[in-house]
mmCIF file of C-alpha atoms and ligand atoms in Angstrom:
data_model
loop_
_atom_site.group_PDB
_atom_site.id
_atom_site.type_symbol
_atom_site.label_atom_id
_atom_site.label_comp_id
_atom_site.label_asym_id
_atom_site.label_seq_id
_atom_site.Cartn_x
_atom_site.Cartn_y
_atom_site.Cartn_z
ATOM 1 C CA UNK S 916 0.000 0.000 0.000
ATOM 2 C CA UNK S 917 1.462 3.335 -1.115
ATOM 3 C CA UNK S 918 -0.089 5.229 1.790
ATOM 4 C CA UNK S 919 1.631 2.961 4.349
ATOM 5 C CA UNK S 920 4.999 3.626 2.739
ATOM 6 C CA UNK S 921 4.352 7.356 2.491
ATOM 7 C CA UNK S 922 3.432 7.572 6.174
ATOM 8 C CA UNK S 923 6.536 5.561 7.118
ATOM 9 C CA UNK S 924 8.564 8.045 5.081
ATOM 10 C CA UNK S 925 6.824 10.937 6.839
ATOM 11 C CA UNK S 926 7.542 9.460 10.287
ATOM 12 C CA UNK S 927 11.139 8.818 9.330
ATOM 13 C CA UNK S 928 11.637 12.280 7.857
ATOM 14 C CA UNK S 929 10.121 14.065 10.837
ATOM 15 C CA UNK S 930 11.002 12.058 13.941
ATOM 16 C CA UNK S 931 13.921 9.779 13.120
ATOM 17 C CA UNK S 932 16.995 11.923 12.540
ATOM 18 C CA UNK S 933 19.188 10.680 9.729
ATOM 19 C CA UNK S 934 22.191 8.820 11.054
ATOM 20 C CA UNK S 935 25.257 8.703 8.781
ATOM 21 C CA UNK S 936 26.414 5.385 10.288
ATOM 22 C CA UNK S 937 23.040 3.760 9.635
ATOM 23 C CA UNK S 938 22.932 5.194 6.111
ATOM 24 C CA UNK S 939 26.433 3.840 5.482
ATOM 25 C CA UNK S 940 25.454 0.453 6.930
ATOM 26 C CA UNK S 941 22.494 0.222 4.550
ATOM 27 C CA UNK S 942 24.612 1.229 1.560
ATOM 28 C CA UNK S 943 27.335 -1.290 2.438
ATOM 29 C CA UNK S 944 24.760 -4.051 3.011
ATOM 30 C CA UNK S 945 23.194 -3.321 -0.354
ATOM 31 C CA UNK S 946 26.518 -3.357 -2.218
ATOM 32 C CA UNK S 947 27.367 -6.638 -0.510
ATOM 33 C CA UNK S 948 24.124 -8.078 -1.880
ATOM 34 C CA UNK S 949 22.442 -8.638 1.495
ATOM 35 C CA UNK S 950 18.617 -8.754 1.358
ATOM 36 C CA UNK S 951 17.027 -5.443 2.416
ATOM 37 C CA UNK S 952 14.945 -6.990 5.186
ATOM 38 C CA UNK S 953 16.251 -4.956 8.122
ATOM 39 C CA UNK S 954 13.764 -3.192 10.381
ATOM 40 C CA UNK S 955 12.392 0.108 9.060
ATOM 41 C CA UNK S 956 13.965 3.285 10.508
ATOM 42 C CA UNK S 957 10.998 3.964 12.789
ATOM 43 C CA UNK S 958 11.121 0.358 14.029
ATOM 44 C CA UNK S 959 14.846 0.652 14.638
ATOM 45 C CA UNK S 960 14.082 3.735 16.674
ATOM 46 C CA UNK S 961 11.431 1.769 18.598
ATOM 47 C CA UNK S 962 14.052 -0.857 19.491
ATOM 48 C CA UNK S 963 16.383 1.937 20.586
ATOM 49 C CA UNK S 964 13.641 3.469 22.730
ATOM 50 C CA UNK S 965 12.728 0.150 24.344
ATOM 51 C CA UNK S 966 16.373 -0.370 25.288
ATOM 52 C CA UNK S 967 16.547 3.151 26.730
ATOM 53 C CA UNK S 968 13.228 2.819 28.595
ATOM 54 C CA UNK S 969 14.477 -0.402 30.179
ATOM 55 C CA UNK S 970 17.953 1.019 30.934
ATOM 56 C CA UNK S 971 19.393 -1.959 29.088
ATOM 57 C CA UNK S 972 23.070 -2.632 29.756
ATOM 58 C CA UNK S 973 23.193 -6.088 28.201
ATOM 59 C CA UNK S 974 21.367 -6.826 24.958
ATOM 60 C CA UNK S 975 21.053 -10.078 23.005
ATOM 61 C CA UNK S 976 19.991 -10.122 19.359
ATOM 62 C CA UNK S 977 19.325 -13.186 17.232
ATOM 63 C CA UNK S 978 19.572 -12.392 13.501
ATOM 64 C CA UNK S 979 22.191 -9.718 12.722
ATOM 65 C CA UNK S 980 22.042 -9.384 8.917
ATOM 66 C CA UNK S 981 24.116 -6.233 8.171
ATOM 67 C CA UNK S 982 23.864 -4.890 11.707
ATOM 68 C CA UNK S 983 21.192 -2.225 11.152
ATOM 69 C CA UNK S 984 19.008 -3.136 14.148
ATOM 70 C CA UNK S 985 22.207 -3.984 16.044
ATOM 71 C CA UNK S 986 23.414 -0.395 15.676
ATOM 72 C CA UNK S 987 20.006 1.022 16.695
ATOM 73 C CA UNK S 988 20.076 -1.106 19.854
ATOM 74 C CA UNK S 989 23.757 -0.648 20.685
ATOM 75 C CA UNK S 990 23.364 3.131 20.470
ATOM 76 C CA UNK S 991 21.152 2.854 23.569
ATOM 77 C CA UNK S 992 23.883 1.230 25.676
ATOM 78 C CA UNK S 993 26.002 2.968 28.287
ATOM 79 C CA UNK S 994 29.762 3.058 27.605
ATOM 80 C CA UNK S 995 30.315 -0.174 29.563
ATOM 81 C CA UNK S 996 27.293 -1.927 28.031
ATOM 82 C CA UNK S 997 27.378 -5.030 25.864
ATOM 83 C CA UNK S 998 25.445 -6.386 22.898
ATOM 84 C CA UNK S 999 25.875 -9.916 21.610
ATOM 85 C CA UNK S 1000 24.297 -10.648 18.236
ATOM 86 C CA UNK S 1001 24.000 -14.129 16.740
ATOM 87 C CA UNK S 1002 24.173 -14.686 12.984
ATOM 88 C CA UNK S 1003 24.194 -17.840 10.880
ATOM 89 C CA UNK S 1004 25.731 -16.487 7.668
ATOM 90 C CA UNK S 1005 29.464 -15.687 7.932
ATOM 91 C CA UNK S 1006 29.100 -13.190 5.077
ATOM 92 C CA UNK S 1007 26.351 -11.272 6.876
ATOM 93 C CA UNK S 1008 28.447 -11.261 10.034
ATOM 94 C CA UNK S 1009 31.429 -9.872 8.158
ATOM 95 C CA UNK S 1010 29.398 -7.017 6.662
ATOM 96 C CA UNK S 1011 27.799 -6.373 10.053
ATOM 97 C CA UNK S 1012 31.147 -6.200 11.856
ATOM 98 C CA UNK S 1013 32.380 -3.573 9.409
ATOM 99 C CA UNK S 1014 29.152 -1.587 9.762
ATOM 100 C CA UNK S 1015 29.287 -1.792 13.556
ATOM 101 C CA UNK S 1016 32.908 -0.637 13.557
ATOM 102 C CA UNK S 1017 31.943 2.212 11.210
ATOM 103 C CA UNK S 1018 29.343 3.296 13.767
ATOM 104 C CA UNK S 1019 32.033 3.379 16.462
ATOM 105 C CA UNK S 1020 30.417 0.494 18.356
ATOM 106 C CA UNK S 1021 33.001 -2.259 17.900
ATOM 107 C CA UNK S 1022 33.957 -2.210 21.586
ATOM 108 C CA UNK S 1023 30.377 -2.784 22.720
ATOM 109 C CA UNK S 1024 29.182 -5.327 20.171
ATOM 110 C CA UNK S 1025 30.173 -8.915 19.490
ATOM 111 C CA UNK S 1026 28.882 -10.812 16.457
ATOM 112 C CA UNK S 1027 28.907 -14.581 16.999
ATOM 113 C CA UNK S 1028 28.603 -16.791 13.939
ATOM 114 C CA UNK S 1029 26.688 -20.072 13.796
ATOM 115 C CA UNK S 1030 23.174 -21.442 13.993
ATOM 116 C CA UNK S 1031 21.665 -19.671 17.009
ATOM 117 C CA UNK S 1032 20.512 -22.943 18.562
ATOM 118 C CA UNK S 1033 24.218 -23.840 18.793
ATOM 119 C CA UNK S 1034 25.521 -20.447 19.955
ATOM 120 C CA UNK S 1035 22.756 -19.776 22.523
ATOM 121 C CA UNK S 1036 23.793 -22.536 24.968
ATOM 122 C CA UNK S 1037 27.227 -20.907 25.211
ATOM 123 C CA UNK S 1038 25.600 -17.851 26.794
ATOM 124 C CA UNK S 1039 24.421 -19.728 29.878
ATOM 125 C CA UNK S 1040 26.362 -18.702 32.931
ATOM 126 C CA UNK S 1041 26.819 -15.140 31.715
ATOM 127 C CA UNK S 1042 24.942 -12.285 33.380
ATOM 128 C CA UNK S 1043 21.306 -12.188 32.253
ATOM 129 C CA UNK S 1044 20.299 -9.923 29.385
ATOM 130 C CA UNK S 1045 18.111 -6.853 29.904
ATOM 131 C CA UNK S 1046 16.656 -6.918 26.385
ATOM 132 C CA UNK S 1047 16.447 -9.708 23.822
ATOM 133 C CA UNK S 1048 15.478 -9.118 20.168
ATOM 134 C CA UNK S 1049 14.465 -12.188 18.149
ATOM 135 C CA UNK S 1050 14.742 -11.612 14.392
ATOM 136 C CA UNK S 1051 16.304 -14.678 12.747
ATOM 137 C CA UNK S 1052 14.703 -17.805 11.255
ATOM 138 C CA UNK S 1053 11.082 -17.433 12.277
ATOM 139 C CA UNK S 1054 10.223 -21.123 12.455
ATOM 140 C CA UNK S 1055 12.538 -21.388 15.465
ATOM 141 C CA UNK S 1056 10.993 -18.437 17.301
ATOM 142 C CA UNK S 1057 9.358 -20.606 19.940
ATOM 143 C CA UNK S 1058 12.720 -22.189 20.755
ATOM 144 C CA UNK S 1059 14.445 -18.820 20.723
ATOM 145 C CA UNK S 1060 11.816 -17.437 23.084
ATOM 146 C CA UNK S 1061 12.510 -20.282 25.522
ATOM 147 C CA UNK S 1062 16.210 -19.464 25.329
ATOM 148 C CA UNK S 1063 15.466 -15.783 25.848
ATOM 149 C CA UNK S 1064 13.590 -16.706 29.028
ATOM 150 C CA UNK S 1065 16.490 -18.842 30.213
ATOM 151 C CA UNK S 1066 18.908 -15.947 29.678
ATOM 152 C CA UNK S 1067 16.638 -13.365 31.358
ATOM 153 C CA UNK S 1068 15.985 -11.832 34.759
ATOM 154 C CA UNK S 1069 12.685 -10.486 36.066
ATOM 155 C CA UNK S 1070 12.177 -7.231 34.134
ATOM 156 C CA UNK S 1071 13.892 -8.342 30.920
ATOM 157 C CA UNK S 1072 12.188 -7.146 27.726
ATOM 158 C CA UNK S 1073 11.785 -9.631 24.863
ATOM 159 C CA UNK S 1074 10.860 -8.332 21.392
ATOM 160 C CA UNK S 1075 10.028 -10.620 18.467
ATOM 161 C CA UNK S 1076 9.859 -9.304 14.893
ATOM 162 C CA UNK S 1077 7.665 -10.510 12.007
ATOM 163 C CA UNK S 1078 4.966 -12.369 13.907
ATOM 164 C CA UNK S 1079 1.847 -11.204 12.012
ATOM 165 C CA UNK S 1080 2.979 -12.200 8.511
ATOM 166 C CA UNK S 1081 0.455 -10.183 6.458
ATOM 167 C CA UNK S 1082 -2.274 -11.386 8.798
ATOM 168 C CA UNK S 1083 -1.677 -15.036 7.916
ATOM 169 C CA UNK S 1084 -0.968 -15.695 11.610
ATOM 170 C CA UNK S 1085 -4.698 -16.201 12.196
ATOM 171 C CA UNK S 1086 -4.872 -19.087 9.709
ATOM 172 C CA UNK S 1087 -4.566 -22.199 11.855
ATOM 173 C CA UNK S 1088 -4.444 -24.348 8.711
ATOM 174 C CA UNK S 1089 -1.656 -22.426 7.018
ATOM 175 C CA UNK S 1090 0.987 -24.630 5.450
ATOM 176 C CA UNK S 1091 3.568 -21.851 5.719
ATOM 177 C CA UNK S 1092 6.161 -23.014 8.282
ATOM 178 C CA UNK S 1093 6.842 -19.386 9.227
ATOM 179 C CA UNK S 1094 3.156 -18.869 10.033
ATOM 180 C CA UNK S 1095 3.114 -22.074 12.053
ATOM 181 C CA UNK S 1096 6.267 -20.909 13.854
ATOM 182 C CA UNK S 1097 4.538 -17.666 14.738
ATOM 183 C CA UNK S 1098 1.443 -19.524 15.974
ATOM 184 C CA UNK S 1099 3.580 -21.838 18.113
ATOM 185 C CA UNK S 1100 5.128 -18.760 19.669
ATOM 186 C CA UNK S 1101 1.714 -17.227 20.420
ATOM 187 C CA UNK S 1102 0.603 -20.514 21.996
ATOM 188 C CA UNK S 1103 3.789 -20.801 24.009
ATOM 189 C CA UNK S 1104 3.458 -17.269 25.384
ATOM 190 C CA UNK S 1105 -0.253 -17.772 26.082
ATOM 191 C CA UNK S 1106 0.623 -20.762 28.258
ATOM 192 C CA UNK S 1107 3.683 -19.140 29.851
ATOM 193 C CA UNK S 1108 2.939 -17.759 33.319
ATOM 194 C CA UNK S 1109 6.344 -16.072 33.632
ATOM 195 C CA UNK S 1110 5.743 -13.286 31.084
ATOM 196 C CA UNK S 1111 3.324 -10.451 30.357
ATOM 197 C CA UNK S 1112 3.069 -9.844 26.622
ATOM 198 C CA UNK S 1113 1.218 -8.209 23.789
ATOM 199 C CA UNK S 1114 1.453 -8.093 20.009
ATOM 200 C CA UNK S 1115 1.197 -4.978 17.864
ATOM 201 C CA UNK S 1116 0.324 -5.070 14.154
ATOM 202 C CA UNK S 1117 2.344 -2.743 11.982
ATOM 203 C CA UNK S 1118 1.900 -1.482 8.444
ATOM 204 C CA UNK S 1119 4.522 0.410 6.503
ATOM 205 C CA UNK S 1120 7.281 -0.072 4.012
ATOM 206 C CA UNK S 1121 7.650 -3.694 5.136
ATOM 207 C CA UNK S 1122 3.979 -4.459 4.500
ATOM 208 C CA UNK S 1123 1.578 -5.773 7.134
ATOM 209 C CA UNK S 1124 3.458 -7.407 9.964
ATOM 210 C CA UNK S 1125 4.013 -6.875 13.664
ATOM 211 C CA UNK S 1126 5.952 -7.344 16.850
ATOM 212 C CA UNK S 1127 5.500 -9.205 20.084
ATOM 213 C CA UNK S 1128 6.707 -7.306 23.135
ATOM 214 C CA UNK S 1129 7.012 -9.218 26.401
ATOM 215 C CA UNK S 1130 8.375 -8.527 29.833
ATOM 216 C CA UNK S 1131 9.664 -11.299 32.056
ATOM 217 C CA UNK S 1132 7.895 -11.329 35.421
ATOM 218 C CA UNK S 1133 9.694 -14.337 36.857
ATOM 219 C CA UNK S 1134 12.784 -15.833 35.281
ATOM 220 C CA UNK S 1135 12.436 -19.295 36.833
HETATM 221 N N1 LIG K 1012 17.828 -7.898 12.712
HETATM 222 C C1 LIG K 1012 18.227 -7.491 11.362
HETATM 223 C C2 LIG K 1012 17.537 -8.340 10.313
HETATM 224 C C3 LIG K 1012 17.781 -9.817 10.461
HETATM 225 S S1 LIG K 1012 17.291 -10.727 9.017
HETATM 226 C C4 LIG K 1012 17.837 -6.031 11.168
HETATM 227 O O1 LIG K 1012 16.661 -5.715 11.410
HETATM 228 O O2 LIG K 1012 18.694 -5.229 10.790
HETATM 229 C C5 LIG K 1012 17.446 -12.344 9.627
HETATM 230 C C6 LIG K 1012 18.889 -12.817 9.826
HETATM 231 O O3 LIG K 1012 18.837 -14.040 10.551
HETATM 232 C C7 LIG K 1012 19.633 -13.122 8.514
HETATM 233 O O4 LIG K 1012 20.861 -12.442 8.470
HETATM 234 C C8 LIG K 1012 19.852 -14.626 8.567
HETATM 235 O O5 LIG K 1012 21.068 -15.055 7.976
HETATM 236 C C9 LIG K 1012 19.857 -14.875 10.068
HETATM 237 N N2 LIG K 1012 19.582 -16.270 10.445
HETATM 238 C C10 LIG K 1012 18.816 -17.173 9.770
HETATM 239 N N3 LIG K 1012 18.832 -18.354 10.388
HETATM 240 C C11 LIG K 1012 19.603 -18.202 11.492
HETATM 241 C C12 LIG K 1012 20.016 -19.073 12.538
HETATM 242 N N4 LIG K 1012 19.612 -20.341 12.594
HETATM 243 N N5 LIG K 1012 20.816 -18.577 13.508
HETATM 244 C C13 LIG K 1012 21.226 -17.286 13.471
HETATM 245 N N6 LIG K 1012 20.873 -16.429 12.503
HETATM 246 C C14 LIG K 1012 20.077 -16.866 11.529
HETATM 247 C C1 LIG K 1013 11.702 -10.500 6.066
HETATM 248 C C2 LIG K 1013 11.493 -9.441 6.943
HETATM 249 C C3 LIG K 1013 12.123 -9.416 8.167
HETATM 250 O O1 LIG K 1013 11.945 -8.399 9.068
HETATM 251 C C4 LIG K 1013 12.966 -10.446 8.534
HETATM 252 O O2 LIG K 1013 13.541 -10.384 9.754
HETATM 253 C C5 LIG K 1013 13.189 -11.521 7.679
HETATM 254 C C6 LIG K 1013 12.545 -11.547 6.430
HETATM 255 C C7 LIG K 1013 11.013 -10.508 4.757
HETATM 256 O O3 LIG K 1013 10.302 -9.552 4.466
HETATM 257 O O4 LIG K 1013 11.215 -11.477 4.025
HETATM 258 MG MG1 LIG K 1014 12.690 -8.835 10.972
#
């Protein structure tokens, strides 16, 4: 829908100041041939705001791509903060590392390469994360959410991208594994007494989609 895109552009032009490091990250990701599926600028700013609202000092991201959302989140950290971002594709990780360094955030951010289900267990024993952003392979979102809970403390914010899927999420008979992944996540959260959550539909340059936002009430 043209109007959705135009309003996204309006929001971006008015409220989301242009950021040379983010612009450079997008340009470098495009020249490297990465898919342009990063969050929209106003969504990146939402992630930044959520991290600021929660005073996040430790952030975990699953699904780095070229580091666009990573930079939005890491910009919310204090100087001694930390962001760990997990990425499957070595080529994406390489582009992301350069983009993150270009944004002056190399000291705060670590990109770990591998399938997240293999890199997540290595995070146990570290301090809990204050904010977790799930944005990788959507059919594993229910498993990632369980990991996010394991790596959380009471008060941790968990955000999950792309859970509405053009509205297809309401089709219980969908054969789309990404839709079924989203539905498994909704069911898991519905049955999970340790979190308070909601989902917000979004329209804009990325079509009709949405986010789940959850807060951990009890970690165990
Ligand atoms: N968060 C990024 C967009 C991420 S796109 C942004 O908004 O800027 C999804 C990313 O998840 C891709 O880079 C893809 O390679 C990665 N991914 C896919 N499967 C994965 C897996 N099993 N483990 C970790 N990352 C994965
Ligand atoms: C797509 C969008 C996303 O935000 C994402 O994380 C992965 C894929 C897409 O539009 O295909
Ligand atoms: Mg996404």
